[in-house]
Coordinates of C-alpha atoms in Angstrom, one line a residue:
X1 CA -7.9 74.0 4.9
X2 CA -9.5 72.7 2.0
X3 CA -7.5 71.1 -0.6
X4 CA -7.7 71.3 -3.9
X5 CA -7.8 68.6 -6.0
X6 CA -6.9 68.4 -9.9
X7 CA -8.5 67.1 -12.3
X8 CA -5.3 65.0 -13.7
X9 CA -4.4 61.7 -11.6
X10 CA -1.2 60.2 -10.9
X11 CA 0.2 57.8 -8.4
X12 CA 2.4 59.3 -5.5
X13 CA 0.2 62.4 -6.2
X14 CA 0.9 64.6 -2.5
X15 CA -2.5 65.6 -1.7
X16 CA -2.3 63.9 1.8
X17 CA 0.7 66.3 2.4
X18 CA 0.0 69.8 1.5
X19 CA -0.5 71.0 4.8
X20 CA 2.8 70.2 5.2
X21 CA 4.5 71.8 2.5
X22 CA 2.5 74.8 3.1
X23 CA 3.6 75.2 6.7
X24 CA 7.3 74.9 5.7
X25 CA 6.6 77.7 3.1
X26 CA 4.4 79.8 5.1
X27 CA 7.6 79.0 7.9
X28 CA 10.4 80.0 5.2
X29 CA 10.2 83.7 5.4
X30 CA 9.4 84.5 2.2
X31 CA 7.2 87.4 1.6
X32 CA 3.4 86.1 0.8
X33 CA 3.7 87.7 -2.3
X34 CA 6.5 86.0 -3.7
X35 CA 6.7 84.3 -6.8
X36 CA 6.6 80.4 -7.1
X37 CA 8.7 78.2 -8.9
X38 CA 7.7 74.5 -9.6
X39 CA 10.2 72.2 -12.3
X40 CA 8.2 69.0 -11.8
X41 CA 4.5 70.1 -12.1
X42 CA 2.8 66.6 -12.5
X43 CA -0.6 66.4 -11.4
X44 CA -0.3 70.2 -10.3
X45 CA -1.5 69.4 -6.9
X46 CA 0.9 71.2 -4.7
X47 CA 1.2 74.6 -6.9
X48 CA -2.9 74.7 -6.7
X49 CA -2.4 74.1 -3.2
X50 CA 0.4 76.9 -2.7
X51 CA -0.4 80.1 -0.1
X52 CA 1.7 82.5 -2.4
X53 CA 0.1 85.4 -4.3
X54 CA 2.2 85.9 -6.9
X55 CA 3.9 84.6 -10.8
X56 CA 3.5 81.2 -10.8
X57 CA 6.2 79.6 -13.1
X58 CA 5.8 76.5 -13.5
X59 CA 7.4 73.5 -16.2
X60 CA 7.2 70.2 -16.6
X61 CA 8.7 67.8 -19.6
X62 CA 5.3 66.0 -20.2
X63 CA 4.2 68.2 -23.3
X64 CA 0.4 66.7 -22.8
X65 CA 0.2 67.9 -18.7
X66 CA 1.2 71.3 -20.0
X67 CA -1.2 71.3 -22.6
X68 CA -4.0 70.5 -20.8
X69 CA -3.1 73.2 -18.3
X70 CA -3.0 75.9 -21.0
X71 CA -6.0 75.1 -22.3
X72 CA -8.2 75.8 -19.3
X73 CA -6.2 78.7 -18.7
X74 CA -7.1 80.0 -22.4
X75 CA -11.2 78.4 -21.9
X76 CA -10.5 76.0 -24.5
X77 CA -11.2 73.3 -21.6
X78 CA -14.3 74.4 -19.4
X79 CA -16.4 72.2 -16.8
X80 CA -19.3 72.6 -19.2
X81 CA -17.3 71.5 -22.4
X82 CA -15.7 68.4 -20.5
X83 CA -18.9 67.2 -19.1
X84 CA -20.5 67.2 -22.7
X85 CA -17.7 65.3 -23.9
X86 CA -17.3 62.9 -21.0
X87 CA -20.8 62.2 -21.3
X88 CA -20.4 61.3 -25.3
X89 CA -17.9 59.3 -24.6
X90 CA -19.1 56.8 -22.0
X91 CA -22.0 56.0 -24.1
X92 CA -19.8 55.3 -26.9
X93 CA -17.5 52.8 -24.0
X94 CA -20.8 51.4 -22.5
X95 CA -21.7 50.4 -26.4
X96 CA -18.5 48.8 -27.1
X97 CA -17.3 45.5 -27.6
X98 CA -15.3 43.7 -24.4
X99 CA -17.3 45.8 -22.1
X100 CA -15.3 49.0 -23.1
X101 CA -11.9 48.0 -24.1
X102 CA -12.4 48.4 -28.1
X103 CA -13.3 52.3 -27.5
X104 CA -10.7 52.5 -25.1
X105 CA -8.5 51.5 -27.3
X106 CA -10.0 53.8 -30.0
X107 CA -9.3 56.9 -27.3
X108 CA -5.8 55.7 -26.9
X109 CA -5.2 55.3 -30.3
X110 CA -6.4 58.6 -31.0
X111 CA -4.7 60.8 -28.3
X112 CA -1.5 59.2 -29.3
X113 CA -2.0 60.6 -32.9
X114 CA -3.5 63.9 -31.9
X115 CA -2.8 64.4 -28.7
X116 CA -6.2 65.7 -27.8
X117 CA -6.0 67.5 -24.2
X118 CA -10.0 65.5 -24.0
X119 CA -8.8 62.6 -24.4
X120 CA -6.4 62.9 -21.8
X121 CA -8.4 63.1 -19.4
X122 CA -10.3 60.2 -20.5
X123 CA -7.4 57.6 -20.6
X124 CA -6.0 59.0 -17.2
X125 CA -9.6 57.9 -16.0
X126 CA -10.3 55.5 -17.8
X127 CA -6.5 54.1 -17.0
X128 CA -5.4 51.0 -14.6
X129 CA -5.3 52.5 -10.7
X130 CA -4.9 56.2 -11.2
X131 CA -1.8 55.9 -13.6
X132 CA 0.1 57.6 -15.9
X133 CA 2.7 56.5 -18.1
X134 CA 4.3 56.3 -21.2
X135 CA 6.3 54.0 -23.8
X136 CA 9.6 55.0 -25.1
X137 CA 7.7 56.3 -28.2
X138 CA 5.8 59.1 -26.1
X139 CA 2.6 56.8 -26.4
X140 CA 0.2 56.1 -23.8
X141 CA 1.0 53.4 -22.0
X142 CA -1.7 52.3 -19.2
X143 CA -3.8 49.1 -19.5
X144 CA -7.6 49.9 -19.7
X145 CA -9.5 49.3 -16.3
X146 CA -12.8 47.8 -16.6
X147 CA -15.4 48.7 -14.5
X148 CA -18.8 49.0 -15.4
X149 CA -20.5 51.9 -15.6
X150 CA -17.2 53.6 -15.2
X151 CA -18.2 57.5 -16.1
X152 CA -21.7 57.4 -14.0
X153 CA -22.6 61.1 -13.7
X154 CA -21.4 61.6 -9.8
X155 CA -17.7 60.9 -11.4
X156 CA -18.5 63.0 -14.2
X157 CA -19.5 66.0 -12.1
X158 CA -16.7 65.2 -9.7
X159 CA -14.1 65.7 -12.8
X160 CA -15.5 69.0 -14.0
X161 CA -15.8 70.3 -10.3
X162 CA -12.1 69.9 -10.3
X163 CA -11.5 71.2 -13.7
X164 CA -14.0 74.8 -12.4
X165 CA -12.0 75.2 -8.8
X166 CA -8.5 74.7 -11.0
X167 CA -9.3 76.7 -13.3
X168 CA -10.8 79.4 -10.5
X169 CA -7.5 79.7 -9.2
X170 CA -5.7 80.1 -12.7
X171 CA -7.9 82.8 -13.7
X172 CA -7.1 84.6 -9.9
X173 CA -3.4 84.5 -10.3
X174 CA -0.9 84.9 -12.8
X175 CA 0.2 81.5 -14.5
X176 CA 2.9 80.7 -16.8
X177 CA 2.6 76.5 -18.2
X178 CA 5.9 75.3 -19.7
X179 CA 7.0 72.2 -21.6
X180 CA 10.8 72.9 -19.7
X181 CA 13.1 71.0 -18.8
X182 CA 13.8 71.5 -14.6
X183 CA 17.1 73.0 -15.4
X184 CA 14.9 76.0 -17.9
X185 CA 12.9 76.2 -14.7
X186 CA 14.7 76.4 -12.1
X187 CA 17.1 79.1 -13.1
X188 CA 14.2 81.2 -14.2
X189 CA 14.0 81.8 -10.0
X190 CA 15.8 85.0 -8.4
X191 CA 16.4 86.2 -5.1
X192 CA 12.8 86.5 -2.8
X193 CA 11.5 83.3 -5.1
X194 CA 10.5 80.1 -3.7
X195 CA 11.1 76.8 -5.5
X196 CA 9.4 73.6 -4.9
X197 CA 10.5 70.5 -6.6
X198 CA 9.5 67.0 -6.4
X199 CA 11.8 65.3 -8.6
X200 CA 11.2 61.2 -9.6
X201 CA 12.9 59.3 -7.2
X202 CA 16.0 57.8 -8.1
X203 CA 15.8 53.9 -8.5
X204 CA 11.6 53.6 -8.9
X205 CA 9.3 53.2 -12.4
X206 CA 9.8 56.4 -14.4
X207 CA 8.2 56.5 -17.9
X208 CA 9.1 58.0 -21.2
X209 CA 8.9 62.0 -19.9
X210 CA 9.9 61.1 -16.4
X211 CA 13.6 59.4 -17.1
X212 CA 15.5 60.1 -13.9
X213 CA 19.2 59.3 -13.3
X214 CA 22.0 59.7 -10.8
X215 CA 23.5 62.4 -13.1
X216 CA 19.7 64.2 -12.7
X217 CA 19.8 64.0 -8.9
X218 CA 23.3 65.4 -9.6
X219 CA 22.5 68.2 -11.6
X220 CA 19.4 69.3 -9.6
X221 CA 21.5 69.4 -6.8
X222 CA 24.6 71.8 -8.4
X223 CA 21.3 74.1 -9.5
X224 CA 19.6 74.2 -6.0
X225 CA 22.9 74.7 -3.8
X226 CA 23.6 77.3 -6.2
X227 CA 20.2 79.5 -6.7
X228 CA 19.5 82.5 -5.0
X229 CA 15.5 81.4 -4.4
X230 CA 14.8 79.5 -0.9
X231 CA 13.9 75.9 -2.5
X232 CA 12.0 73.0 -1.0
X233 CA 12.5 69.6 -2.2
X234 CA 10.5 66.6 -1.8
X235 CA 11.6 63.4 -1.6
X236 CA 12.2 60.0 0.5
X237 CA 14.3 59.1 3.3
X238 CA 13.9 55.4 4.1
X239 CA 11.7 52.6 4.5
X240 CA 11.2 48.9 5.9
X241 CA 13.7 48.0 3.8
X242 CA 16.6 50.5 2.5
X243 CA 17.1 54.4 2.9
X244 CA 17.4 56.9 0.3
X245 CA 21.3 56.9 -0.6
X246 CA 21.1 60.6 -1.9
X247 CA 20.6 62.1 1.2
X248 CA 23.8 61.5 2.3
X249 CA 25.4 62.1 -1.4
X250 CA 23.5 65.3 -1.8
X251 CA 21.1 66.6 0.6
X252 CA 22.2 66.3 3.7
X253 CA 24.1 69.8 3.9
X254 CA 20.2 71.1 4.4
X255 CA 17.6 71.2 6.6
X256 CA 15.3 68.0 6.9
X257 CA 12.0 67.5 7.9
X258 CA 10.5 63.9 7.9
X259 CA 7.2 62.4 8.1
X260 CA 5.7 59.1 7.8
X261 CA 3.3 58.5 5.0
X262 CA 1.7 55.2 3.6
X263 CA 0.8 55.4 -0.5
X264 CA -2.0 52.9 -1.5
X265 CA 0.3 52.1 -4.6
X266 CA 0.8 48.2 -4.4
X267 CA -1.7 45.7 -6.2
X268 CA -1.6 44.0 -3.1
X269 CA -2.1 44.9 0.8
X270 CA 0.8 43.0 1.7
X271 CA 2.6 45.0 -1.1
X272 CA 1.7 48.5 0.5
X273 CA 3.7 49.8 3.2
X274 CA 4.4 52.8 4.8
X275 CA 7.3 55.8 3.4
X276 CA 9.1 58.1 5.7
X277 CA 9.0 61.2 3.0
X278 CA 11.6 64.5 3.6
X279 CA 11.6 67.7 2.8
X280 CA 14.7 69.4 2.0
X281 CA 15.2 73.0 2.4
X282 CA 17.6 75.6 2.2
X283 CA 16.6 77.9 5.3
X284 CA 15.9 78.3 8.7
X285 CA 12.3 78.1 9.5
X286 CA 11.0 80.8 11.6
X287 CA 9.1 78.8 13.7
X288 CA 10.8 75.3 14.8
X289 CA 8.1 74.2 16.5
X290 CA 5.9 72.3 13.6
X291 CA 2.3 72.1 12.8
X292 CA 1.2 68.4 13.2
X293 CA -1.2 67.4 10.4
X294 CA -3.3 65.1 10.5
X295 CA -1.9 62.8 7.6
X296 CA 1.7 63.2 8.7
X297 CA 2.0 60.2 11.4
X298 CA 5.5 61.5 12.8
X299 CA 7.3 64.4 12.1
X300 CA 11.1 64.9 12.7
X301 CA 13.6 68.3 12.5
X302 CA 17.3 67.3 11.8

């Protein structure tokens, strides 16, 4: 299966585990035509990545992921457009002072006034290791990574290829892009739907649009016991060092799946290690016997 890949970064991004998810919802009985249901968007990678064929209804609270979104669906954002202005730009960062930072700075300064969907892209590339974060004004909030020659034209046709195979699959099915809350989301879903949320997890860094609290977990717990939609929920289990406390608060009542997967997060090697990651769901799978893939190390029914 080939994976798509978005254009927009982020760390903890599940790209290494779409296969995965895809079996449990091609496993979940729902009809292929069903509509999808995502609260936590992010990066996009997993709706891109879904097997359904129909609405895709889809929110997150980050106003500029959203954006961006809408405008390739309405052409505003093209391959050909971004590659002009990606171009543009790294002239403009190879010319500047402390080998980039002042125009970097100059980008950030700018997005954070007008918000330009552009410009995101360039700070979330442009950005320290893939992140994307925000202050507790709504301001981008990544340190500038230098590297020289940072937009050489293999990264800038790499970005746009992304930007024409999302936007491919936008234009092929029906999309709806909504700065929502997960609660306006979720209860958008009906009976037949499938939801698919991967919430932030309780107790790690979250950012201005991605505040996360035990009443959250909580809440998106009351509204996923409660729907009518089959759900699927990602989240983590344990590690080296603790275990997730909300599956045994919330979750546990479901179905689990687990799998071992190792993020290249840390600054360090010796800060990297390896996460058992779940997914929760509210049905019985057709087929118990799961398809290994090849990123999932071990894999677990409960």
């Amino acid at each position: 299966m080939k994976i798509i890949i978005p254009p927009l970064k982020s760390q903890g991004i599940k790209t290494k585990l779409i296969s995965w998810i895809n079996d449990i919802v091609l496993k979940s009985g729902v009809d292929i035509n069903s509509n999808w249901i995502e609260p936590f968007f992010g990066t996009g990678v997993v709706g891109f990545n879904s097997p359904l064929t129909g609405k895709f209804i889809v929110g997150d609270t980050n106003p500029h992921t959203i954006n961006f979104y809408n405008e390739i669906k309405s052409k505003v954002i093209t391959p050909f457009l971004m590659r002009k202005y990606l171009e543009e730009e790294n002239i403009l960062l190879s010319q500047a002072d402390e080998d980039g930072y002042k125009h970097f700075r100059d980008v950030r300064n700018r997005f954070n006034k007008e918000h330009n969907p552009y410009d995101y892209i360039f700070l979330s590339r442009a950005g320290f290791n893939g992140m994307m974060r925000f202050n507790s004004k709504g301001e981008w909030n990544v340190p500038f990574c230098k590297k020289s020659n940072r937009f050489s034209p293999a990264y800038i046709a790499k970005i746009c290829n992304q930007i024409d195979s999302v936007s491919k699959i936008i234009q092929k099915k029906h999309w709806e892009f909504n700065n929502d809350s997960f609660c306006q989301t979720i209860i958008k879903a009906k009976e037949g739907d499938i939801i698919y949320c991967d919430p932030p997890y309780l107790g790690r860094y979250v950012d201005y649009y991605n505040g996360w609290k035990l009443e959250d977990e909580e809440l998106l717990f009351k509204l996923l016991n409660e729907t009518k939609a089959k759900f699927i929920l990602s989240t983590w289990h344990h590690n080296d060092f603790r275990k997730n406390e909300m599956i045994d608060k919330f979750w546990k009542k479901f179905n689990i799946v687990t799998s071992n997967h190792f993020y290249h997060n840390g600054g360090k090697i010796e800060n990297r290690h390896s996460m058992v990651e779940a997914l929760v769901f509210n049905f019985d799978l057709e087929d118990k016997l799961l398809i290994k893939d090849e990123t999932p190390k071990q894999l677990s029914l409960f």
